[in-house]
PDB file of C-alpha atoms in Angstrom:
ATOM      1  CA  MET H 101       0.000   0.000   0.000  1.00  0.00           C
ATOM      2  CA  LYS H 102       1.268   3.486  -0.870  1.00  0.00           C
ATOM      3  CA  ASP H 103       2.795   5.648   1.856  1.00  0.00           C
ATOM      4  CA  ALA H 104       2.192   8.943   0.029  1.00  0.00           C
ATOM      5  CA  LEU H 105      -1.475   9.386  -0.791  1.00  0.00           C
ATOM      6  CA  ARG H 106      -3.096  12.022  -2.984  1.00  0.00           C
ATOM      7  CA  ILE H 107      -6.534  12.740  -1.580  1.00  0.00           C
ATOM      8  CA  LEU H 108      -9.240  14.762  -3.267  1.00  0.00           C
ATOM      9  CA  ASN H 109     -11.420  16.422  -0.615  1.00  0.00           C
ATOM     10  CA  LEU H 110     -14.673  18.018  -1.716  1.00  0.00           C
ATOM     11  CA  GLU H 111     -15.387  20.254   1.269  1.00  0.00           C
ATOM     12  CA  ASP H 112     -16.830  23.783   1.465  1.00  0.00           C
ATOM     13  CA  ASP H 113     -15.647  24.347   5.061  1.00  0.00           C
ATOM     14  CA  GLU H 114     -11.933  25.110   5.167  1.00  0.00           C
ATOM     15  CA  ASN H 115     -11.635  24.185   8.869  1.00  0.00           C
ATOM     16  CA  ASP H 116     -13.235  20.794   8.300  1.00  0.00           C
ATOM     17  CA  ALA H 117     -10.857  20.174   5.381  1.00  0.00           C
ATOM     18  CA  GLU H 118      -7.906  20.994   7.651  1.00  0.00           C
ATOM     19  CA  LEU H 119      -9.194  18.543  10.260  1.00  0.00           C
ATOM     20  CA  ASN H 120      -9.494  15.837   7.580  1.00  0.00           C
ATOM     21  CA  GLY H 121      -5.944  16.554   6.429  1.00  0.00           C
ATOM     22  CA  ALA H 122      -4.560  16.493   9.976  1.00  0.00           C
ATOM     23  CA  MET H 123      -6.272  13.192  10.710  1.00  0.00           C
ATOM     24  CA  ILE H 124      -5.068  11.543   7.504  1.00  0.00           C
ATOM     25  CA  SER H 125      -1.526  12.904   7.986  1.00  0.00           C
ATOM     26  CA  ALA H 126      -1.287  11.104  11.312  1.00  0.00           C
ATOM     27  CA  ARG H 127      -1.431   7.810   9.401  1.00  0.00           C
ATOM     28  CA  TRP H 128       0.073   8.890   6.070  1.00  0.00           C
ATOM     29  CA  PRO H 129       2.544  11.742   6.827  1.00  0.00           C
ATOM     30  CA  GLN H 130       3.420  12.242   3.176  1.00  0.00           C
ATOM     31  CA  CYS H 131      -0.158  12.541   1.960  1.00  0.00           C
ATOM     32  CA  GLN H 132      -1.282  15.413  -0.235  1.00  0.00           C
ATOM     33  CA  LEU H 133      -4.804  16.689   0.306  1.00  0.00           C
ATOM     34  CA  VAL H 134      -6.316  18.644  -2.581  1.00  0.00           C
ATOM     35  CA  ARG H 135      -9.358  20.621  -1.453  1.00  0.00           C
ATOM     36  CA  VAL H 136     -12.080  21.756  -3.848  1.00  0.00           C
ATOM     37  CA  ASP H 137     -15.400  23.362  -2.939  1.00  0.00           C
ATOM     38  CA  ASN H 138     -17.360  23.550  -6.194  1.00  0.00           C
ATOM     39  CA  ARG H 139     -18.447  21.331  -9.058  1.00  0.00           C
ATOM     40  CA  GLN H 140     -16.144  22.846 -11.684  1.00  0.00           C
ATOM     41  CA  ASP H 141     -12.956  22.330  -9.672  1.00  0.00           C
ATOM     42  CA  TYR H 142     -14.114  18.901  -8.544  1.00  0.00           C
ATOM     43  CA  VAL H 143     -14.692  17.689 -12.107  1.00  0.00           C
ATOM     44  CA  ALA H 144     -11.347  19.158 -13.198  1.00  0.00           C
ATOM     45  CA  ALA H 145      -9.573  17.269 -10.403  1.00  0.00           C
ATOM     46  CA  LEU H 146     -11.334  14.030 -11.343  1.00  0.00           C
ATOM     47  CA  GLU H 147     -10.327  14.419 -14.975  1.00  0.00           C
ATOM     48  CA  GLN H 148      -6.750  15.201 -14.018  1.00  0.00           C
ATOM     49  CA  GLY H 149      -6.538  11.880 -12.178  1.00  0.00           C
ATOM     50  CA  ASN H 150      -3.695  10.725  -9.949  1.00  0.00           C
ATOM     51  CA  ILE H 151      -6.124  10.359  -7.018  1.00  0.00           C
ATOM     52  CA  ASP H 152      -5.929   7.611  -4.394  1.00  0.00           C
ATOM     53  CA  VAL H 153      -8.998   8.486  -2.306  1.00  0.00           C
ATOM     54  CA  ILE H 154     -11.959  10.836  -2.594  1.00  0.00           C
ATOM     55  CA  LEU H 155     -13.448  12.391   0.550  1.00  0.00           C
ATOM     56  CA  SER H 156     -16.670  14.336   0.115  1.00  0.00           C
ATOM     57  CA  ASP H 157     -19.065  16.305   2.248  1.00  0.00           C
ATOM     58  CA  TYR H 158     -22.713  15.417   1.658  1.00  0.00           C
ATOM     59  CA  THR H 159     -24.375  18.840   1.817  1.00  0.00           C
ATOM     60  CA  MET H 160     -22.761  21.901   0.204  1.00  0.00           C
ATOM     61  CA  PRO H 161     -24.020  25.211  -1.212  1.00  0.00           C
ATOM     62  CA  GLY H 162     -24.709  24.821  -4.940  1.00  0.00           C
ATOM     63  CA  PHE H 163     -23.553  21.201  -5.031  1.00  0.00           C
ATOM     64  CA  ASP H 164     -24.491  17.918  -3.369  1.00  0.00           C
ATOM     65  CA  GLY H 165     -22.882  14.653  -2.408  1.00  0.00           C
ATOM     66  CA  ARG H 166     -25.093  12.458  -4.587  1.00  0.00           C
ATOM     67  CA  THR H 167     -23.955  14.255  -7.710  1.00  0.00           C
ATOM     68  CA  ALA H 168     -20.362  14.164  -6.525  1.00  0.00           C
ATOM     69  CA  LEU H 169     -20.606  10.396  -6.046  1.00  0.00           C
ATOM     70  CA  ALA H 170     -22.204   9.884  -9.475  1.00  0.00           C
ATOM     71  CA  LEU H 171     -19.438  11.926 -11.146  1.00  0.00           C
ATOM     72  CA  ALA H 172     -16.739   9.974  -9.292  1.00  0.00           C
ATOM     73  CA  ARG H 173     -18.234   6.605 -10.301  1.00  0.00           C
ATOM     74  CA  GLU H 174     -18.410   7.825 -13.895  1.00  0.00           C
ATOM     75  CA  LYS H 175     -14.923   9.308 -14.172  1.00  0.00           C
ATOM     76  CA  ARG H 176     -12.883   7.426 -11.520  1.00  0.00           C
ATOM     77  CA  PRO H 177     -14.822   4.227 -10.748  1.00  0.00           C
ATOM     78  CA  LYS H 178     -11.834   2.456  -9.184  1.00  0.00           C
ATOM     79  CA  VAL H 179     -10.991   5.213  -6.695  1.00  0.00           C
ATOM     80  CA  PRO H 180     -12.450   4.724  -3.184  1.00  0.00           C
ATOM     81  CA  PHE H 181     -15.102   7.319  -2.348  1.00  0.00           C
ATOM     82  CA  LEU H 182     -15.966   8.148   1.268  1.00  0.00           C
ATOM     83  CA  PHE H 183     -18.472  10.642   2.599  1.00  0.00           C
ATOM     84  CA  VAL H 184     -17.221  12.727   5.542  1.00  0.00           C
ATOM     85  CA  SER H 185     -20.318  14.576   6.652  1.00  0.00           C
ATOM     86  CA  GLY H 186     -22.130  15.947   9.652  1.00  0.00           C
ATOM     87  CA  THR H 187     -25.530  15.902   8.011  1.00  0.00           C
ATOM     88  CA  ILE H 188     -25.823  12.553   6.199  1.00  0.00           C
ATOM     89  CA  GLY H 189     -28.633  10.506   7.691  1.00  0.00           C
ATOM     90  CA  GLU H 190     -28.834   6.742   7.946  1.00  0.00           C
ATOM     91  CA  ASP H 191     -31.171   6.383   4.956  1.00  0.00           C
ATOM     92  CA  SER H 192     -28.977   8.619   2.807  1.00  0.00           C
ATOM     93  CA  ALA H 193     -25.864   6.738   3.895  1.00  0.00           C
ATOM     94  CA  ILE H 194     -27.397   3.381   2.942  1.00  0.00           C
ATOM     95  CA  GLU H 195     -28.468   4.798  -0.417  1.00  0.00           C
ATOM     96  CA  ALA H 196     -24.942   6.147  -0.989  1.00  0.00           C
ATOM     97  CA  LEU H 197     -23.385   2.756  -0.260  1.00  0.00           C
ATOM     98  CA  LYS H 198     -25.784   1.127  -2.707  1.00  0.00           C
ATOM     99  CA  ASN H 199     -24.792   3.692  -5.339  1.00  0.00           C
ATOM    100  CA  GLY H 200     -21.084   2.966  -5.037  1.00  0.00           C
ATOM    101  CA  ALA H 201     -19.735   4.865  -2.030  1.00  0.00           C
ATOM    102  CA  THR H 202     -17.100   2.876  -0.183  1.00  0.00           C
ATOM    103  CA  ASP H 203     -17.955   4.141   3.306  1.00  0.00           C
ATOM    104  CA  TYR H 204     -19.100   7.157   5.283  1.00  0.00           C
ATOM    105  CA  VAL H 205     -17.714   8.872   8.373  1.00  0.00           C
ATOM    106  CA  LEU H 206     -19.580  11.350  10.580  1.00  0.00           C
ATOM    107  CA  LYS H 207     -17.673  14.542  11.318  1.00  0.00           C
ATOM    108  CA  HIS H 208     -18.259  14.245  15.058  1.00  0.00           C
ATOM    109  CA  ARG H 209     -16.687  10.760  14.917  1.00  0.00           C
ATOM    110  CA  LEU H 210     -13.644  11.664  12.847  1.00  0.00           C
ATOM    111  CA  MET H 211     -11.479   9.063  14.596  1.00  0.00           C
ATOM    112  CA  ARG H 212     -13.151   6.562  12.255  1.00  0.00           C
ATOM    113  CA  LEU H 213     -11.608   8.257   9.236  1.00  0.00           C
ATOM    114  CA  ILE H 214      -8.218   6.498   9.378  1.00  0.00           C
ATOM    115  CA  PRO H 215      -9.570   2.915   9.668  1.00  0.00           C
ATOM    116  CA  ALA H 216     -12.216   3.701   7.040  1.00  0.00           C
ATOM    117  CA  VAL H 217      -9.638   4.989   4.555  1.00  0.00           C
ATOM    118  CA  ASP H 218      -7.269   2.158   5.431  1.00  0.00           C
ATOM    119  CA  ARG H 219      -9.963  -0.426   4.713  1.00  0.00           C
ATOM    120  CA  ALA H 220     -11.015   1.340   1.512  1.00  0.00           C
ATOM    121  CA  LEU H 221      -7.454   1.343   0.194  1.00  0.00           C
ATOM    122  CA  ARG H 222      -6.929  -2.287   1.131  1.00  0.00           C
ATOM    123  CA  GLU H 223     -10.125  -3.325  -0.657  1.00  0.00           C
ATOM    124  CA  ALA H 224      -9.133  -1.284  -3.726  1.00  0.00           C
ATOM    125  CA  ASN H 225      -5.712  -2.961  -3.795  1.00  0.00           C
ATOM    126  CA  GLU H 226      -7.261  -6.411  -3.447  1.00  0.00           C
ATOM    127  CA  ARG H 227      -9.723  -5.645  -6.236  1.00  0.00           C
ATOM    128  CA  ALA H 228      -6.876  -4.420  -8.477  1.00  0.00           C
ATOM    129  CA  GLU H 229      -4.924  -7.614  -7.752  1.00  0.00           C
ATOM    130  CA  ARG H 230      -7.937  -9.742  -8.666  1.00  0.00           C
ATOM    131  CA  GLU H 231      -8.415  -7.803 -11.892  1.00  0.00           C
ATOM    132  CA  ARG H 232      -4.738  -8.239 -12.792  1.00  0.00           C
ATOM    133  CA  ALA H 233      -4.960 -11.962 -12.076  1.00  0.00           C
ATOM    134  CA  GLU H 234      -8.144 -12.283 -14.133  1.00  0.00           C
ATOM    135  CA  GLU H 235      -6.561 -10.383 -17.019  1.00  0.00           C
ATOM    136  CA  ALA H 236      -3.476 -12.614 -16.851  1.00  0.00           C
ATOM    137  CA  MET H 237      -5.785 -15.636 -16.917  1.00  0.00           C
ATOM    138  CA  ARG H 238      -7.658 -14.265 -19.940  1.00  0.00           C
ATOM    139  CA  GLN H 239      -4.364 -13.645 -21.733  1.00  0.00           C
ATOM    140  CA  SER H 240      -3.178 -17.133 -20.866  1.00  0.00           C
ATOM    141  CA  GLU H 241      -6.409 -18.701 -22.109  1.00  0.00           C
ATOM    142  CA  HIS H 242      -6.222 -16.645 -25.306  1.00  0.00           C
ATOM    143  CA  LYS H 243      -2.649 -17.840 -25.969  1.00  0.00           C
ATOM    144  CA  TYR H 244      -3.667 -21.416 -25.187  1.00  0.00           C
ATOM    145  CA  ARG H 245      -6.560 -21.192 -27.637  1.00  0.00           C
ATOM    146  CA  GLU H 246      -4.382 -19.739 -30.387  1.00  0.00           C
ATOM    147  CA  LEU H 247      -1.783 -22.471 -29.893  1.00  0.00           C
ATOM    148  CA  PHE H 248      -4.419 -25.200 -29.624  1.00  0.00           C
ATOM    149  CA  GLU H 249      -6.159 -24.114 -32.826  1.00  0.00           C
ATOM    150  CA  SER H 250      -2.885 -23.799 -34.748  1.00  0.00           C
ATOM    151  CA  LEU H 251      -1.899 -27.432 -34.131  1.00  0.00           C
ATOM    152  CA  SER H 252      -1.571 -29.417 -37.349  1.00  0.00           C
ATOM    153  CA  ASP H 253      -2.885 -32.541 -35.584  1.00  0.00           C
ATOM    154  CA  ALA H 254      -6.416 -33.215 -34.393  1.00  0.00           C
ATOM    155  CA  ALA H 255      -6.428 -32.527 -30.659  1.00  0.00           C
ATOM    156  CA  PHE H 256      -8.818 -33.939 -28.083  1.00  0.00           C
ATOM    157  CA  VAL H 257      -8.771 -33.071 -24.374  1.00  0.00           C
ATOM    158  CA  ALA H 258     -10.835 -35.547 -22.385  1.00  0.00           C
ATOM    159  CA  ASP H 259     -11.706 -36.131 -18.759  1.00  0.00           C
ATOM    160  CA  GLU H 260      -9.631 -39.150 -17.784  1.00  0.00           C
ATOM    161  CA  GLN H 261     -12.317 -40.701 -15.617  1.00  0.00           C
ATOM    162  CA  SER H 262     -15.355 -40.331 -17.877  1.00  0.00           C
ATOM    163  CA  GLY H 263     -13.551 -40.273 -21.215  1.00  0.00           C
ATOM    164  CA  LYS H 264     -15.751 -37.363 -22.340  1.00  0.00           C
ATOM    165  CA  ILE H 265     -14.173 -34.765 -24.636  1.00  0.00           C
ATOM    166  CA  ILE H 266     -14.092 -31.276 -23.085  1.00  0.00           C
ATOM    167  CA  ASP H 267     -12.112 -29.490 -25.808  1.00  0.00           C
ATOM    168  CA  THR H 268     -11.024 -30.002 -29.384  1.00  0.00           C
ATOM    169  CA  ASN H 269      -9.626 -27.978 -32.286  1.00  0.00           C
ATOM    170  CA  ARG H 270     -10.356 -27.094 -35.909  1.00  0.00           C
ATOM    171  CA  CYS H 271      -8.163 -29.862 -37.281  1.00  0.00           C
ATOM    172  CA  ALA H 272     -10.268 -32.426 -35.409  1.00  0.00           C
ATOM    173  CA  GLU H 273     -13.421 -31.023 -37.024  1.00  0.00           C
ATOM    174  CA  ILE H 274     -11.826 -31.411 -40.458  1.00  0.00           C
ATOM    175  CA  LEU H 275     -10.557 -34.964 -39.916  1.00  0.00           C
ATOM    176  CA  LEU H 276     -13.822 -36.146 -38.351  1.00  0.00           C
ATOM    177  CA  GLY H 277     -15.989 -34.271 -40.835  1.00  0.00           C
ATOM    178  CA  CYS H 278     -18.308 -32.798 -38.183  1.00  0.00           C
ATOM    179  CA  PRO H 279     -18.557 -29.550 -36.190  1.00  0.00           C
ATOM    180  CA  ARG H 280     -17.188 -29.040 -32.696  1.00  0.00           C
ATOM    181  CA  SER H 281     -20.704 -29.051 -31.233  1.00  0.00           C
ATOM    182  CA  GLU H 282     -21.047 -32.719 -32.264  1.00  0.00           C
ATOM    183  CA  ILE H 283     -17.686 -33.629 -30.697  1.00  0.00           C
ATOM    184  CA  LEU H 284     -17.746 -31.973 -27.269  1.00  0.00           C
ATOM    185  CA  GLY H 285     -19.389 -34.038 -24.550  1.00  0.00           C
ATOM    186  CA  ARG H 286     -18.997 -37.290 -26.510  1.00  0.00           C
ATOM    187  CA  LYS H 287     -16.682 -40.079 -25.393  1.00  0.00           C
ATOM    188  CA  GLN H 288     -13.439 -40.452 -27.300  1.00  0.00           C
ATOM    189  CA  SER H 289     -14.283 -44.107 -27.951  1.00  0.00           C
ATOM    190  CA  GLN H 290     -16.960 -42.875 -30.379  1.00  0.00           C
ATOM    191  CA  PHE H 291     -14.268 -41.371 -32.598  1.00  0.00           C
ATOM    192  CA  LEU H 292     -11.145 -43.382 -31.837  1.00  0.00           C
ATOM    193  CA  ALA H 293     -10.784 -47.183 -31.733  1.00  0.00           C
ATOM    194  CA  LEU H 294      -8.537 -47.042 -28.697  1.00  0.00           C
ATOM    195  CA  GLU H 295      -8.745 -50.684 -27.624  1.00  0.00           C
ATOM    196  CA  GLN H 296      -5.304 -51.458 -29.022  1.00  0.00           C
ATOM    197  CA  ALA H 297      -3.915 -48.372 -27.298  1.00  0.00           C
ATOM    198  CA  ARG H 298      -5.330 -49.013 -23.828  1.00  0.00           C
ATOM    199  CA  ALA H 299      -2.591 -51.368 -22.678  1.00  0.00           C
ATOM    200  CA  LEU H 300       0.056 -48.826 -23.588  1.00  0.00           C
ATOM    201  CA  GLU H 301      -1.797 -45.829 -22.133  1.00  0.00           C
ATOM    202  CA  VAL H 302      -2.459 -47.389 -18.737  1.00  0.00           C
ATOM    203  CA  ALA H 303       1.215 -47.119 -17.885  1.00  0.00           C
ATOM    204  CA  ILE H 304       1.941 -43.693 -19.401  1.00  0.00           C
ATOM    205  CA  LYS H 305       3.487 -41.104 -17.184  1.00  0.00           C
ATOM    206  CA  THR H 306       4.493 -38.607 -19.888  1.00  0.00           C
ATOM    207  CA  THR H 307       3.633 -39.315 -23.535  1.00  0.00           C
ATOM    208  CA  VAL H 308       3.102 -42.516 -25.502  1.00  0.00           C
ATOM    209  CA  ALA H 309       2.375 -42.996 -29.220  1.00  0.00           C
ATOM    210  CA  CYS H 310       0.441 -45.731 -31.007  1.00  0.00           C
ATOM    211  CA  GLU H 311      -1.681 -46.222 -34.128  1.00  0.00           C
ATOM    212  CA  CYS H 312      -5.430 -46.757 -34.254  1.00  0.00           C
ATOM    213  CA  GLU H 313      -8.435 -46.056 -36.446  1.00  0.00           C
ATOM    214  CA  MET H 314     -10.375 -42.785 -36.332  1.00  0.00           C
ATOM    215  CA  VAL H 315     -14.100 -43.238 -36.966  1.00  0.00           C
ATOM    216  CA  ARG H 316     -15.278 -40.327 -39.106  1.00  0.00           C
ATOM    217  CA  ALA H 317     -18.784 -38.854 -39.107  1.00  0.00           C
ATOM    218  CA  ASP H 318     -19.655 -40.633 -42.390  1.00  0.00           C
ATOM    219  CA  GLY H 319     -18.692 -44.023 -40.909  1.00  0.00           C
ATOM    220  CA  SER H 320     -15.392 -44.327 -42.763  1.00  0.00           C
ATOM    221  CA  PHE H 321     -12.143 -45.132 -41.005  1.00  0.00           C
ATOM    222  CA  LEU H 322      -8.939 -43.114 -41.036  1.00  0.00           C
ATOM    223  CA  PRO H 323      -5.616 -44.475 -39.762  1.00  0.00           C
ATOM    224  CA  VAL H 324      -4.039 -42.089 -37.262  1.00  0.00           C
ATOM    225  CA  GLU H 325      -1.051 -42.025 -34.993  1.00  0.00           C
ATOM    226  CA  VAL H 326      -2.166 -41.072 -31.507  1.00  0.00           C
ATOM    227  CA  ARG H 327       0.088 -39.452 -28.920  1.00  0.00           C
ATOM    228  CA  ALA H 328      -1.460 -39.433 -25.463  1.00  0.00           C
ATOM    229  CA  THR H 329      -0.331 -37.250 -22.573  1.00  0.00           C
ATOM    230  CA  ARG H 330      -1.770 -37.140 -19.074  1.00  0.00           C
ATOM    231  CA  LEU H 331      -2.120 -33.696 -17.521  1.00  0.00           C
ATOM    232  CA  THR H 332      -3.797 -32.023 -14.562  1.00  0.00           C
ATOM    233  CA  LEU H 333      -5.694 -28.749 -14.954  1.00  0.00           C
ATOM    234  CA  TYR H 334      -7.409 -27.026 -12.015  1.00  0.00           C
ATOM    235  CA  GLY H 335      -7.059 -30.264 -10.063  1.00  0.00           C
ATOM    236  CA  ARG H 336      -8.798 -32.294 -12.770  1.00  0.00           C
ATOM    237  CA  ALA H 337      -7.144 -35.345 -14.354  1.00  0.00           C
ATOM    238  CA  LEU H 338      -7.228 -35.028 -18.142  1.00  0.00           C
ATOM    239  CA  VAL H 339      -5.772 -36.772 -21.178  1.00  0.00           C
ATOM    240  CA  LEU H 340      -4.621 -34.882 -24.263  1.00  0.00           C
ATOM    241  CA  ARG H 341      -4.562 -36.962 -27.444  1.00  0.00           C
ATOM    242  CA  LEU H 342      -3.009 -35.627 -30.628  1.00  0.00           C
ATOM    243  CA  CYS H 343      -4.070 -37.574 -33.715  1.00  0.00           C
ATOM    244  CA  HIS H 344      -1.946 -37.418 -36.864  1.00  0.00           C
ATOM    245  CA  ASP H 345      -3.345 -38.625 -40.183  1.00  0.00           C
ATOM    246  CA  VAL H 346      -1.065 -41.440 -41.488  1.00  0.00           C
ATOM    247  CA  SER H 347      -3.251 -42.545 -44.398  1.00  0.00           C
ATOM    248  CA  GLY H 348      -0.829 -40.977 -46.861  1.00  0.00           C
ATOM    249  CA  VAL H 349       2.073 -42.916 -45.361  1.00  0.00           C
ATOM    250  CA  ARG H 350       0.158 -46.195 -45.624  1.00  0.00           C
ATOM    251  CA  ARG H 351      -0.711 -45.550 -49.273  1.00  0.00           C
ATOM    252  CA  ALA H 352       2.931 -44.828 -50.019  1.00  0.00           C
ATOM    253  CA  GLN H 353       3.878 -48.150 -48.483  1.00  0.00           C
TER     254      GLN H 353
END
């Protein structure tokens, strides 16, 4: 968590803003508190960015906390927003939390400001970490899909226990002569005559290769070399089988 915070404080009372700054400085000595007291300056500060926390009064001349919250959610949705007010009632506070406020602190209980800001920052950091992890996962899945689809062999990923296919690629659709929707959820034994391979595959720890017949959608048979690899994904035991068309090799022989 950052030691030097930049805090945007929407507050029309200069003394109250100083109290907020003094309280926050006790926990974050290097913090910078930027005070604004009107809509124009508030919007300009939001658009400028580089804000770690937003503190806002609820009732101000010519401006109001609800609008301030709506503008913050629109322009800086990831920045924690806390009301620091002496006039916000319980119903208004609940409504504010439903509309995206992180927390609220009453001015006569300002000692709550430090733990409230601390919690808001911690939650924002945790949310950012989750988003980074999710983005990394999406990137990883995208790269996996690109690699999987670019394979020159028909690929089948099946649940080891049930034998049902959970993923396949474009090459498999071409070799089998049917769309992916007719492959997923089926057992591999419907497409591959694996009986002759079973004895070899039972003992595999890495990868083993054998030949068998692929049963195409039109009922014809295609000789393929099958390379089977056991793998574990998200705690699930799977088998990846890559099937290479060897009909051309057999004809040449």
